[in-house]
Coordinates of C-alpha atoms in Angstrom, one line a residue:
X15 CA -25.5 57.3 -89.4
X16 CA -23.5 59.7 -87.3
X17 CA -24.9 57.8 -84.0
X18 CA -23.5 54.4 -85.7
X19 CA -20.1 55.7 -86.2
X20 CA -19.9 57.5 -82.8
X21 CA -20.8 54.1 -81.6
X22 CA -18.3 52.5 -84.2
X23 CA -15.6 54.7 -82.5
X24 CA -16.1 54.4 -78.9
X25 CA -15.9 50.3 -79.3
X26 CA -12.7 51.0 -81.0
X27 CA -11.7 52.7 -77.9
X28 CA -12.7 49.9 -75.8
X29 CA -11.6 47.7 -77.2
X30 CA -7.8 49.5 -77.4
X31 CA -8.7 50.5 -73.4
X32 CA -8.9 46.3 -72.9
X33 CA -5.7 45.0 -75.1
X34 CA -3.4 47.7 -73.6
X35 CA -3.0 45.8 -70.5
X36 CA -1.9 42.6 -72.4
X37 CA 0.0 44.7 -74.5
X38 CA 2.1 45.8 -71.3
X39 CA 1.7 42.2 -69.7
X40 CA 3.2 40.7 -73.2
X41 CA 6.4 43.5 -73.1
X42 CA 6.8 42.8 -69.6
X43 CA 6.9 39.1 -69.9
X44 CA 9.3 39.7 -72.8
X45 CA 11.8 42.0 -70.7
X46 CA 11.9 39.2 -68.2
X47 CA 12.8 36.4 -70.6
X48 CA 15.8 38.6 -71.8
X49 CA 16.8 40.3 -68.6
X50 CA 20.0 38.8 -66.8
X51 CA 19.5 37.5 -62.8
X52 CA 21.3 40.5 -61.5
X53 CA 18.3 42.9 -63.1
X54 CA 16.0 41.3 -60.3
X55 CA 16.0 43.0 -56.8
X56 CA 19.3 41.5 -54.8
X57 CA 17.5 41.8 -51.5
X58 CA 14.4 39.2 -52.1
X59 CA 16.9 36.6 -54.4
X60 CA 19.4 36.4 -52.3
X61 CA 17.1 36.3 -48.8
X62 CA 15.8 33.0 -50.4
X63 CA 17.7 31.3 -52.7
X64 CA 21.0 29.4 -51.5
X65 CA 23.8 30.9 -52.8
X66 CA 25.0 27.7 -54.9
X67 CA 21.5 28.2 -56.6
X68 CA 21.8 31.5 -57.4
X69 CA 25.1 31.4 -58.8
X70 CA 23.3 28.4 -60.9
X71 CA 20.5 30.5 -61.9
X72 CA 22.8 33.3 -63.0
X73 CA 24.9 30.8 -64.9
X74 CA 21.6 30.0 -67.0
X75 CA 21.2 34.0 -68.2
X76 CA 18.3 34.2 -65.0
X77 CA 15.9 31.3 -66.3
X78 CA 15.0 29.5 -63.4
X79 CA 14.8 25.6 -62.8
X80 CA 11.2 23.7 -63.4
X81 CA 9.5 22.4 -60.8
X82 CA 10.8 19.0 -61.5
X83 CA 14.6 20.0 -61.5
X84 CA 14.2 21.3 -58.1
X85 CA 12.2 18.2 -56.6
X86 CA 15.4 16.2 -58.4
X87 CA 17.8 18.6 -56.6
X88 CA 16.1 18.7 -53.3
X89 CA 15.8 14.3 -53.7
X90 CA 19.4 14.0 -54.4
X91 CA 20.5 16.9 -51.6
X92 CA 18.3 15.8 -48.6
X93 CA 19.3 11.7 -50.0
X94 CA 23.0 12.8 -49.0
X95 CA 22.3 14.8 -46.1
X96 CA 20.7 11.9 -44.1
X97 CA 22.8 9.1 -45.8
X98 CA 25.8 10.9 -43.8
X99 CA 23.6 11.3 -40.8
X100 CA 23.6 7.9 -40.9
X101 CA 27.0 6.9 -41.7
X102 CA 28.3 9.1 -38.6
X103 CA 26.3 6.1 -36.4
X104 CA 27.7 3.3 -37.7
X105 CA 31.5 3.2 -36.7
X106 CA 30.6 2.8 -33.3
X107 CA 29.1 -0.4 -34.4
X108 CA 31.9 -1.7 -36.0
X109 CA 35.1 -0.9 -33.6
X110 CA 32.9 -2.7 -30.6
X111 CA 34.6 -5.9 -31.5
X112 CA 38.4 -4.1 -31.2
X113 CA 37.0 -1.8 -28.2
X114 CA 36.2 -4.7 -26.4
X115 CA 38.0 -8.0 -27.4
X116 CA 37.3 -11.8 -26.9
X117 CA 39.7 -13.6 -24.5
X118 CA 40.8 -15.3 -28.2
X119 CA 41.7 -11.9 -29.2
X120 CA 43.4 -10.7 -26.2
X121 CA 45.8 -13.8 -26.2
X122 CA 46.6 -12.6 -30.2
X123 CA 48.2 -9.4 -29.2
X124 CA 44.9 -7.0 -29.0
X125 CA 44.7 -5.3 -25.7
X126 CA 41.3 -3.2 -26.5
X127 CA 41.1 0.5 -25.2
X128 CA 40.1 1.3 -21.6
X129 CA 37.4 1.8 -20.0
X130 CA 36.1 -0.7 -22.7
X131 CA 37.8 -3.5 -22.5
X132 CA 37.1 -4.2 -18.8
X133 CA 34.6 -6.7 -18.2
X134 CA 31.7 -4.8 -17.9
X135 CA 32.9 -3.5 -21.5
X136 CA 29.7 -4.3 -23.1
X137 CA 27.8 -2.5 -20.5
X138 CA 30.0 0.6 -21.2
X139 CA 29.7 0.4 -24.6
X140 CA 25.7 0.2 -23.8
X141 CA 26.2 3.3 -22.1
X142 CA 27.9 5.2 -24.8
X143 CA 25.0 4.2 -27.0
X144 CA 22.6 5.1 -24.4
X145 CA 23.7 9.0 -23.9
X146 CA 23.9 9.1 -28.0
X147 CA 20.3 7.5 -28.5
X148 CA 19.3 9.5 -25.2
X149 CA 20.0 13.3 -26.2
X150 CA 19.0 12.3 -29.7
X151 CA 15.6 11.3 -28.8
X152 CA 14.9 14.8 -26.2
X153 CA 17.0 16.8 -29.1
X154 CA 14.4 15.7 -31.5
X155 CA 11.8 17.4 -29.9
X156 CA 13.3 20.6 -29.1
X157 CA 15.0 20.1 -32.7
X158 CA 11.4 20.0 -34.8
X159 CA 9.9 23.3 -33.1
X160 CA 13.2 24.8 -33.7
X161 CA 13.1 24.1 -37.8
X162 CA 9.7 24.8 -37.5
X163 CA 10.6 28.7 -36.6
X164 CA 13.8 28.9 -39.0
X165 CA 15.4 28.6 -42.2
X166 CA 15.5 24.5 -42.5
X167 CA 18.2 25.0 -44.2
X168 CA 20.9 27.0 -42.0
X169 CA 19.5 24.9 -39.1
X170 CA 20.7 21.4 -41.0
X171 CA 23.9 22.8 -42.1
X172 CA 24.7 23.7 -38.4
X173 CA 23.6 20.3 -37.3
X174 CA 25.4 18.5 -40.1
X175 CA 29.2 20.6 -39.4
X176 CA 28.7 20.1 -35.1
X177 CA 27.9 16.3 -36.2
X178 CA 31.3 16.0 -38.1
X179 CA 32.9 17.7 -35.3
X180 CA 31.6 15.9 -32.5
X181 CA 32.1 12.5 -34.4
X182 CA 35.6 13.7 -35.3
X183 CA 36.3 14.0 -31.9
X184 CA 35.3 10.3 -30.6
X185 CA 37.8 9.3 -32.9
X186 CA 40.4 11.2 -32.1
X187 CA 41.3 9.9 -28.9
X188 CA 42.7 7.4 -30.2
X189 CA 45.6 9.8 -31.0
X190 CA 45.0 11.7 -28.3
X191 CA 45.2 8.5 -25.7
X192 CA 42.1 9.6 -23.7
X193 CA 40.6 6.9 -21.9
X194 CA 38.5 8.9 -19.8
X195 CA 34.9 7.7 -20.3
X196 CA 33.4 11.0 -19.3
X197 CA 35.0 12.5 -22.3
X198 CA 33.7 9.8 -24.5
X199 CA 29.7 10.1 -22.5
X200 CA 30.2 14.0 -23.6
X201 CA 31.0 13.6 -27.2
X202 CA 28.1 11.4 -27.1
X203 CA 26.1 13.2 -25.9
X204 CA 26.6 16.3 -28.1
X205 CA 26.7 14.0 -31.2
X206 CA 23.6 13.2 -30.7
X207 CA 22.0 16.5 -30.2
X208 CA 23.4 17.6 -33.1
X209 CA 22.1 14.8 -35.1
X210 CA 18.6 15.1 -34.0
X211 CA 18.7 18.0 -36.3
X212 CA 18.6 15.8 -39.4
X213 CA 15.2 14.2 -39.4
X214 CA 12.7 16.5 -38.8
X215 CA 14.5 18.8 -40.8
X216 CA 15.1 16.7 -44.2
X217 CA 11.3 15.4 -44.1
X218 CA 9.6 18.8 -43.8
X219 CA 11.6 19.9 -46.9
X220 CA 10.4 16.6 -48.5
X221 CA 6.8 17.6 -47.7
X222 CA 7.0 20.8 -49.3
X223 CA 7.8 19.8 -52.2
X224 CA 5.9 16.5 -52.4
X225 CA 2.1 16.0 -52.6
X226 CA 0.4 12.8 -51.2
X227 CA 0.4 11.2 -54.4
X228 CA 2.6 8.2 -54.8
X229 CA 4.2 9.4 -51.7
X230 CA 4.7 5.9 -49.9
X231 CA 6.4 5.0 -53.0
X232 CA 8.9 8.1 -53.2
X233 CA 9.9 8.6 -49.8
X234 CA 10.3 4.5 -49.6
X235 CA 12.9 5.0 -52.3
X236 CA 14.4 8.4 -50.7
X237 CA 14.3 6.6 -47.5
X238 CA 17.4 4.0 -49.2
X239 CA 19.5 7.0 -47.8
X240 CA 19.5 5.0 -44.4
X241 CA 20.4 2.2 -45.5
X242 CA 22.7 3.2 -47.9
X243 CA 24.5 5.4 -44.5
X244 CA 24.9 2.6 -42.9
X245 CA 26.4 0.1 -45.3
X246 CA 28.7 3.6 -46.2
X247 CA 29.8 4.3 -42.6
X248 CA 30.4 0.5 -42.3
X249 CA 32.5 -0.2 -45.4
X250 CA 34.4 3.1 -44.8
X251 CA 35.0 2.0 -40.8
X252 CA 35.9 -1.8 -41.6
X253 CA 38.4 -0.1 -44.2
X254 CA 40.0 1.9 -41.4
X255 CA 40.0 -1.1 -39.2
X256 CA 42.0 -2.6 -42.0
X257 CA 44.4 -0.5 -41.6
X258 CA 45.0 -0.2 -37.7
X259 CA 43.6 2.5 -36.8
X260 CA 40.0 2.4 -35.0
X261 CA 39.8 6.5 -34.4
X262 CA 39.9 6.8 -38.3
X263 CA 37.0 5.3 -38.3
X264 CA 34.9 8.3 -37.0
X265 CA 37.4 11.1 -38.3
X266 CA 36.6 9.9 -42.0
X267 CA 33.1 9.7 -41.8
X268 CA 33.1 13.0 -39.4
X269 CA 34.8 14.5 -42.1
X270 CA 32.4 13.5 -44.9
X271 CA 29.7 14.5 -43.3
X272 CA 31.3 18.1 -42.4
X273 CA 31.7 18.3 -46.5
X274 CA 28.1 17.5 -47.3
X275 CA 26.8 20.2 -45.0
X276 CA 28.6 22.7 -46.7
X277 CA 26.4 21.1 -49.7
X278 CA 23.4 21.4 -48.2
X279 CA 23.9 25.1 -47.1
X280 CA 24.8 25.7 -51.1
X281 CA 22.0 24.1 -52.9
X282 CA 18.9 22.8 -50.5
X283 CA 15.5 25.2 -51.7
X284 CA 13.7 24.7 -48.8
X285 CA 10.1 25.3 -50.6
X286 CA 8.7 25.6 -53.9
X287 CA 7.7 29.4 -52.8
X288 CA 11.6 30.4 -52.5
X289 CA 12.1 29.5 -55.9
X290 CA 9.7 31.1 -57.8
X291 CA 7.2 28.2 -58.2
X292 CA 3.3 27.8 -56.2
X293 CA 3.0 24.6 -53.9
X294 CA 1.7 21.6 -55.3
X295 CA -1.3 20.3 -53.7
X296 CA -1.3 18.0 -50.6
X297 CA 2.2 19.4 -49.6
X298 CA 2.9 21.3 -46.3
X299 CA 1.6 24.7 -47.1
X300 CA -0.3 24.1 -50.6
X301 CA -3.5 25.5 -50.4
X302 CA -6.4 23.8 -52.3
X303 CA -8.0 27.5 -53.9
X304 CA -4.7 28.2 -55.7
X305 CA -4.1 27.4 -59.1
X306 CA -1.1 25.1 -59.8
X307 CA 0.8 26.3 -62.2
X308 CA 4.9 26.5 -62.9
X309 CA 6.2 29.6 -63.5
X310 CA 9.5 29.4 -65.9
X311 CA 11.6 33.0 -64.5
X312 CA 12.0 33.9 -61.0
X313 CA 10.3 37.5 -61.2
X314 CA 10.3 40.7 -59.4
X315 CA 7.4 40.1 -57.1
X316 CA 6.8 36.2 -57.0
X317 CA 3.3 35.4 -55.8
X318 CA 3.4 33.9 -52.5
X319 CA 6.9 34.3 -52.3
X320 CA 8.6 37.4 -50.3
X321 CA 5.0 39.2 -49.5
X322 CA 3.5 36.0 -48.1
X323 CA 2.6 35.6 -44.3
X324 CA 5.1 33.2 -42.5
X325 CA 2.9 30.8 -40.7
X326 CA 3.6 30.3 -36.8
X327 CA 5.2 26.8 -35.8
X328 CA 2.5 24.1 -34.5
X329 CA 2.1 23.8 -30.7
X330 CA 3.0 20.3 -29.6
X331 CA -0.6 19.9 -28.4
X332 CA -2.1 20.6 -31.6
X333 CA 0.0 18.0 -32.9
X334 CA -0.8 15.3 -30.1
X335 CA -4.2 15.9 -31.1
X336 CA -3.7 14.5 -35.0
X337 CA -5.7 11.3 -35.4
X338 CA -3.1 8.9 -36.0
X339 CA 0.1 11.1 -34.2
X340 CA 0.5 9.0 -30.8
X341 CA -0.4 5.4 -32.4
X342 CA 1.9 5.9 -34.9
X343 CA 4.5 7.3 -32.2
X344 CA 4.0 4.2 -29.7
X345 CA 4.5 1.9 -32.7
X346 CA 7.8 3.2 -33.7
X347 CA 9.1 3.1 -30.2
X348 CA 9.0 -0.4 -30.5
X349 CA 9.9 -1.0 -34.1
X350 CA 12.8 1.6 -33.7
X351 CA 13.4 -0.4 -30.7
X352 CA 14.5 -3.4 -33.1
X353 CA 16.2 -1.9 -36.3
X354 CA 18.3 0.3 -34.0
X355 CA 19.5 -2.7 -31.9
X356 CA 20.7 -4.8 -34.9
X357 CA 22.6 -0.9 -36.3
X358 CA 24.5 -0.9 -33.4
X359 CA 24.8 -4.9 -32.3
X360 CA 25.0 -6.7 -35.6
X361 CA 28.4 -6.7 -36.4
X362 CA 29.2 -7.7 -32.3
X363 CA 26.6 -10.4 -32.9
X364 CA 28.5 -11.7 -35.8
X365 CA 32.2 -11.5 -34.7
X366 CA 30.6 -13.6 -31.9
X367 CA 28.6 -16.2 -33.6
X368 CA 30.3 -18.9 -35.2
X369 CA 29.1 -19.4 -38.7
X370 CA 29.6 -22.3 -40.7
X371 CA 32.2 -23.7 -38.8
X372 CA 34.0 -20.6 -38.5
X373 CA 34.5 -17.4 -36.9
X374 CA 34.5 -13.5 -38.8
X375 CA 37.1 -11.1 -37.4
X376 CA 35.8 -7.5 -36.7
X377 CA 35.8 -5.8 -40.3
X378 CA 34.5 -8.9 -42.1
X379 CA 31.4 -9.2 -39.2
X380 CA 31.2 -5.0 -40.2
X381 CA 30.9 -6.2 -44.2
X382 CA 28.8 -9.1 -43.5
X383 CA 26.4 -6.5 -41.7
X384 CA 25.8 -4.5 -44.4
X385 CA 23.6 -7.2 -45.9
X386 CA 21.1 -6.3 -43.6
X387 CA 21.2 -3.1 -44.5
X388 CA 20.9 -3.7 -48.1
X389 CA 17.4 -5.9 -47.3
X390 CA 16.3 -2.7 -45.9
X391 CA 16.6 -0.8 -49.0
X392 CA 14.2 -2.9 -50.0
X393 CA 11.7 -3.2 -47.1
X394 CA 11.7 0.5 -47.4
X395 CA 10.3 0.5 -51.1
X396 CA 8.2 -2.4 -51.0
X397 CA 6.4 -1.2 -47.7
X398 CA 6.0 2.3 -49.3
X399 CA 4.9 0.5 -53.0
X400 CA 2.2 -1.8 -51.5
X401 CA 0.9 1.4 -49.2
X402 CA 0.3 3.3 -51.9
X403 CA -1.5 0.5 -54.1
X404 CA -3.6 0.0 -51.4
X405 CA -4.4 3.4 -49.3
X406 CA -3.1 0.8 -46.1
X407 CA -0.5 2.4 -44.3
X408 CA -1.5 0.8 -41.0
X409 CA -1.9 -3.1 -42.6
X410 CA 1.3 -2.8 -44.1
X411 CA 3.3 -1.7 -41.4
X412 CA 1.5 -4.4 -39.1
X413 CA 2.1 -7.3 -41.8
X414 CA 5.9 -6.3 -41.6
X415 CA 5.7 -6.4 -37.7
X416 CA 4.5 -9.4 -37.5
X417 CA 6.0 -11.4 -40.3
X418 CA 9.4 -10.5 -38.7
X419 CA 8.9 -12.3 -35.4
X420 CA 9.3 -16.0 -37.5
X421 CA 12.0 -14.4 -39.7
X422 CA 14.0 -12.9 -36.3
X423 CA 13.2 -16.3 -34.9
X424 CA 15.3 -18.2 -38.1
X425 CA 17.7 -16.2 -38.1
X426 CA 19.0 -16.9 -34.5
X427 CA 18.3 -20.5 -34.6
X428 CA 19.3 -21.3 -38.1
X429 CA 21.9 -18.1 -39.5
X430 CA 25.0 -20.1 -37.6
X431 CA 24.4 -23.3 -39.9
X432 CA 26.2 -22.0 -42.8
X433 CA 26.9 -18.5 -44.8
X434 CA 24.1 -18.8 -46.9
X435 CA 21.5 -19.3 -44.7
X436 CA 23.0 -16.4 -42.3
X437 CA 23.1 -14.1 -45.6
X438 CA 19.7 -15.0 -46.8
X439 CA 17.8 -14.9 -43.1
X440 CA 19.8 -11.5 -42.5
X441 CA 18.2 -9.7 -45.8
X442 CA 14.9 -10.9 -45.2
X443 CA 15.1 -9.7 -41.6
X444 CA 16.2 -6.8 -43.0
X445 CA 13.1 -6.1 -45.4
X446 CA 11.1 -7.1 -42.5
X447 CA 12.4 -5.1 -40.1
X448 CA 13.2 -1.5 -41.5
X449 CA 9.9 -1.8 -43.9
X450 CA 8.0 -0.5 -40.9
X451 CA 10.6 1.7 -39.6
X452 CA 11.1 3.5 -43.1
X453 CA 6.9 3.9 -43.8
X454 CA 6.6 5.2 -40.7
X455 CA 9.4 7.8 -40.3
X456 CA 8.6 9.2 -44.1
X457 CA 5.1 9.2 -45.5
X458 CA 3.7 8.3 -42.2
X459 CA 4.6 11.2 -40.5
X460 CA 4.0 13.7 -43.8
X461 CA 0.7 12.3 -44.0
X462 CA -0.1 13.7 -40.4
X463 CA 2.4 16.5 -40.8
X464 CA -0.2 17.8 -43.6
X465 CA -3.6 16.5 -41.5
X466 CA -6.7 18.5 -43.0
X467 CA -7.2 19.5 -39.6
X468 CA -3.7 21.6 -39.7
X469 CA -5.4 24.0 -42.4
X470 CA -2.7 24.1 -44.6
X471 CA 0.0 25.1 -42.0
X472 CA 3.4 24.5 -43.4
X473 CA 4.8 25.0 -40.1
X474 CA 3.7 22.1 -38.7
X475 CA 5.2 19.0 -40.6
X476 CA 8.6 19.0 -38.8
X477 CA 7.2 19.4 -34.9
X478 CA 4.5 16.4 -36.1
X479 CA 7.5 14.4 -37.9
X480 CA 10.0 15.6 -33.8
X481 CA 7.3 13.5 -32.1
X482 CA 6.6 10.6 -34.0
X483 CA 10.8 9.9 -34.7
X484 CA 11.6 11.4 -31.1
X485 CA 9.4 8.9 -29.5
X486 CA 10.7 6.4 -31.9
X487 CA 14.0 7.2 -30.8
X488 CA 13.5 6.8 -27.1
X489 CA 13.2 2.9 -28.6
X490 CA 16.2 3.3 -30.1
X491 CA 18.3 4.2 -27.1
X492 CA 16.4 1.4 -25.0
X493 CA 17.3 -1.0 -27.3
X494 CA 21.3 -0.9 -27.5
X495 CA 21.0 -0.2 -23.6
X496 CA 19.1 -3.3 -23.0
X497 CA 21.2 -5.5 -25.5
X498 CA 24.1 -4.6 -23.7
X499 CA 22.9 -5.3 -20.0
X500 CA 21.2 -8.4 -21.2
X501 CA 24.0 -9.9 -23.1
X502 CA 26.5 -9.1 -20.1
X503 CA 24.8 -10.5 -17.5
X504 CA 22.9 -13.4 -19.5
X505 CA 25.8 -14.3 -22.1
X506 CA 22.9 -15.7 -23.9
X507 CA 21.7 -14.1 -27.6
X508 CA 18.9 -15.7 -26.8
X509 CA 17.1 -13.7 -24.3
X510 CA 18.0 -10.8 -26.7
X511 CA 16.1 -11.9 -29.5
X512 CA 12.8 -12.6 -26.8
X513 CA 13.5 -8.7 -26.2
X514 CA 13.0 -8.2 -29.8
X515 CA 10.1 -11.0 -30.9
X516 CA 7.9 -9.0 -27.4
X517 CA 8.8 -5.8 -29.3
X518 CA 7.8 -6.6 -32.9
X519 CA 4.5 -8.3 -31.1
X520 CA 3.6 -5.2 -28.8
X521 CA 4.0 -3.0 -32.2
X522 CA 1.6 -5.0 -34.5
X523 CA -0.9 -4.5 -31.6
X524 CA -0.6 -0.7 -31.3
X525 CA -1.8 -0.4 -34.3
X526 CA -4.7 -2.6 -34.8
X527 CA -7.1 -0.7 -34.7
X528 CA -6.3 1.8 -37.1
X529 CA -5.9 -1.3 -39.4
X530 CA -9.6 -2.9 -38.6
X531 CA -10.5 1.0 -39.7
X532 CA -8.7 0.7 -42.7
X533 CA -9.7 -2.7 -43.9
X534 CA -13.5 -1.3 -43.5
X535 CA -12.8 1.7 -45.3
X536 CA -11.2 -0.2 -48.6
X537 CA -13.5 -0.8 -51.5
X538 CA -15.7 -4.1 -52.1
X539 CA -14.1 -5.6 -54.9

């Protein structure tokens, strides 16, 4: 008897020994619920939280934001950052027309602005394009090791306030009465560094916080924010037009973009970690042994968070050697090569073209443009919808290649016989053309910028994402370049749109044989 209650006694014991630790857990989690934002240590909050956020979270008594609400913050922050990136490249677009004026147009009583209105003014204006595109392209790759090795989101704040300033300052010679073209080559040039900041920056924060799943879908949605940039910049330039005054054009969308910076440097969370919350898996960084779970208070010591090792930035040779990293690369040079020659030639194309009977003047051709633009929206979620339904990045970026030689093809022949053939060619091109563009810039590249073989390196999404859209880019300034050379010394559209058919042809062949792998790999149905 005395043996049974000794042992009655000591499981009482244990038993106490084993709840007391839940007992402290349970009065711990219960001091949290209840304790306000400024009871947690200053020094970790504040090191990773943006200071709009915080000053959120402490509005809400210290309860942090789900998972979700910061994927719908972080959609709706990095949507505006790159949709002003954007705008800030189309006014160029639309003052061509009044930089450099038809002989119509000169006889009317508009003189144009030296050195552009010259006749080699296309060529100029070629040139300008050519040292924006330029140090874009060799600022993206510098620009993707660099947010690789610091705070994504101080380093596209900075790039987002020196692109309004620079942009601002293209503008302004108008009032200024500068005609030097050296001045205008150097605000170029620094515009364009500044905005290679953007990319690599806005898509690494998207693959933190976004798993593979449905991705094609999500970021072809997100990826509206280019398209909805450019028909922004070019309604808010044609507007300025309207009212005299082409340097407004750049100082209002400079401006803007200035304003969403400030944004961005208040509320982007760059990762799930520096709010409280673990990595969901098949993002950059999300390791497949931890358990996925959402934590509802930011607490004292977050796992993974402030304790956790900082992973070193990805060599570029490491990234090189991801299966899929120079196809993809060579591929966008060439469709790059194509949407960026109708962003910057479009609207000249169409103040140019007689449609219908009829000729546009310079902020009408600007509105007319945005058409395109608005077919590109959808390329961008279509390609991204039918890529996920099948597992087929590679076919579907190759069936928009080369479905758009035809629809380029109609469009020249046939988009001068009346308004609505030009409108409904121009959106179709538009699907066509940016469909590939958009796949390839967003899940494309966080595909490979989360490659098994990276081992889970966060680090390494925005130096794979600086290659693939810096060698897209390099495209993009050939493009404009070429247009403008080719259309000076030609006067003929036509051998501009052979530039484009060879470059949608050479693309759908880069990548046919990562489409003959992944037509074997698909399942017999």
């Amino acid at each position: 008897a005395s043996r049974d209650r000794r042992r009655t006694i000591e499981l009482h014991d244990l038993e106490r020994r084993r709840s007391a630790p839940r007992e402290r857990e349970d009065a711990e989690r219960a001091s949290e619920e209840t304790a306000p934002f400024e009871s947690y240590p200053p020094e970790m909050e504040r090191a990773r939280l943006p200071p709009g956020m915080a000053r959120l979270i402490k509005s809400r008594g210290g309860r942090n934001l789900t998972l979700e609400q910061y994927r719908l913050t972080v959609l709706v922050v990095t949507f505006l950052s790159y949709m002003m990136y954007h705008a800030a490249r189309k006014p160029p677009s639309i003052v061509k027309s009044v930089l450099n004026p038809t002989p119509e147009q000169r006889a009317n009583g508009e003189p144009g602005w030296a050195p552009f209105n010259g006749p080699d003014g296309k060529m100029i204006l070629g040139q300008c394009d050519l040292a924006f595109l330029s140090s874009y392209a060799i600022g993206m790759f510098f620009s993707g090791h660099i947010g690789d090795s610091m705070d994504l989101r101080v380093f596209l704040t900075y790039g987002m306030m020196g692109t309004g300033f620079f942009v601002s300052l293209f503008g302004m010679a108008h009032g200024w009465e500068q005609h030097s073209l050296g001045y205008f080559l150097f605000v170029s040039v620094a515009a364009g560094l500044f905005q290679s900041t953007g990319w690599p920056s806005v898509v690494s924060v998207m693959g933190n916080w976004f798993g593979k799943s449905k991705r094609g879908l999500i970021m072809g949605i997100w990826n509206a924010h280019t398209s909805v940039g450019n028909i922004l910049g070019s309604l808010l330039a044609a507007a300025m037009l309207r009212r005299g005054n082409w340097g407004d054009a750049f100082i209002v969308n400079g401006v803007l973009t200035a304003v969403v910076g400030a944004l961005v440097h208040s509320f982007l969370v760059v990762s799930p970690e520096d709010a409280g919350h673990v990595a969901p898996l098949g993002t950059a960084g999300a390791k497949a042994h931890e358990d996925i779970k959402s934590e509802t208070e930011i607490k004292p010591m977050i796992e993974g968070g402030a304790s956790r090792t900082k992973p070193q930035a990805a060599g570029f040779v490491a990234a090189l050697k991801i299966p899929g990293v120079i196809t993809f690369s060579l591929c966008l040079f060439f469709t790059k090569l194509v949407a960026y020659t109708f962003l910057y030639w479009l609207p000249f194309y169409i103040e140019r073209t007689e449609i219908g009977g009829e000729y546009l003047s310079a902020a009408k051709a600007g509105e007319l443009s945005t058409l395109f633009d608005i077919g590109g929206v959808i390329g961008g979620i279509a390609a991204g919808y039918i890529s996920d339904k099948y597992n087929a990045r590679s076919l579907t970026s190759a069936g928009f290649v080369y479905l758009s030689i035809p629809v380029l093809w109609m469009y020249r022949e046939y988009g001068s016989h009346s308004m609505s053939w030009n409108v409904a060619l121009m959106m179709l091109a538009g699907v066509l053309v940016n469909g590939p563009y958009a796949l390839i810039t967003t899940a494309v590249s966080a595909d490979l910028g989360t490659h098994d073989s990276l081992k889970g390196n966060a680090r390494a999404l925005a130096t794979v994402t600086a290659i693939i859209d810096g060698t897209g880019s390099i495209g993009a300034a050939v493009g404009p370049m070429l247009t403008g050379y080719i259309s000076t010394h030609s006067n003929n559209w036509d051998h501009v749109f052979y530039m484009l058919y060879a470059a949608d042809l050479i693309a759908g062949l880069l990548l046919m044989k990562l489409v003959m792998k992944e037509i074997r790999n698909m399942p017999m149905s």
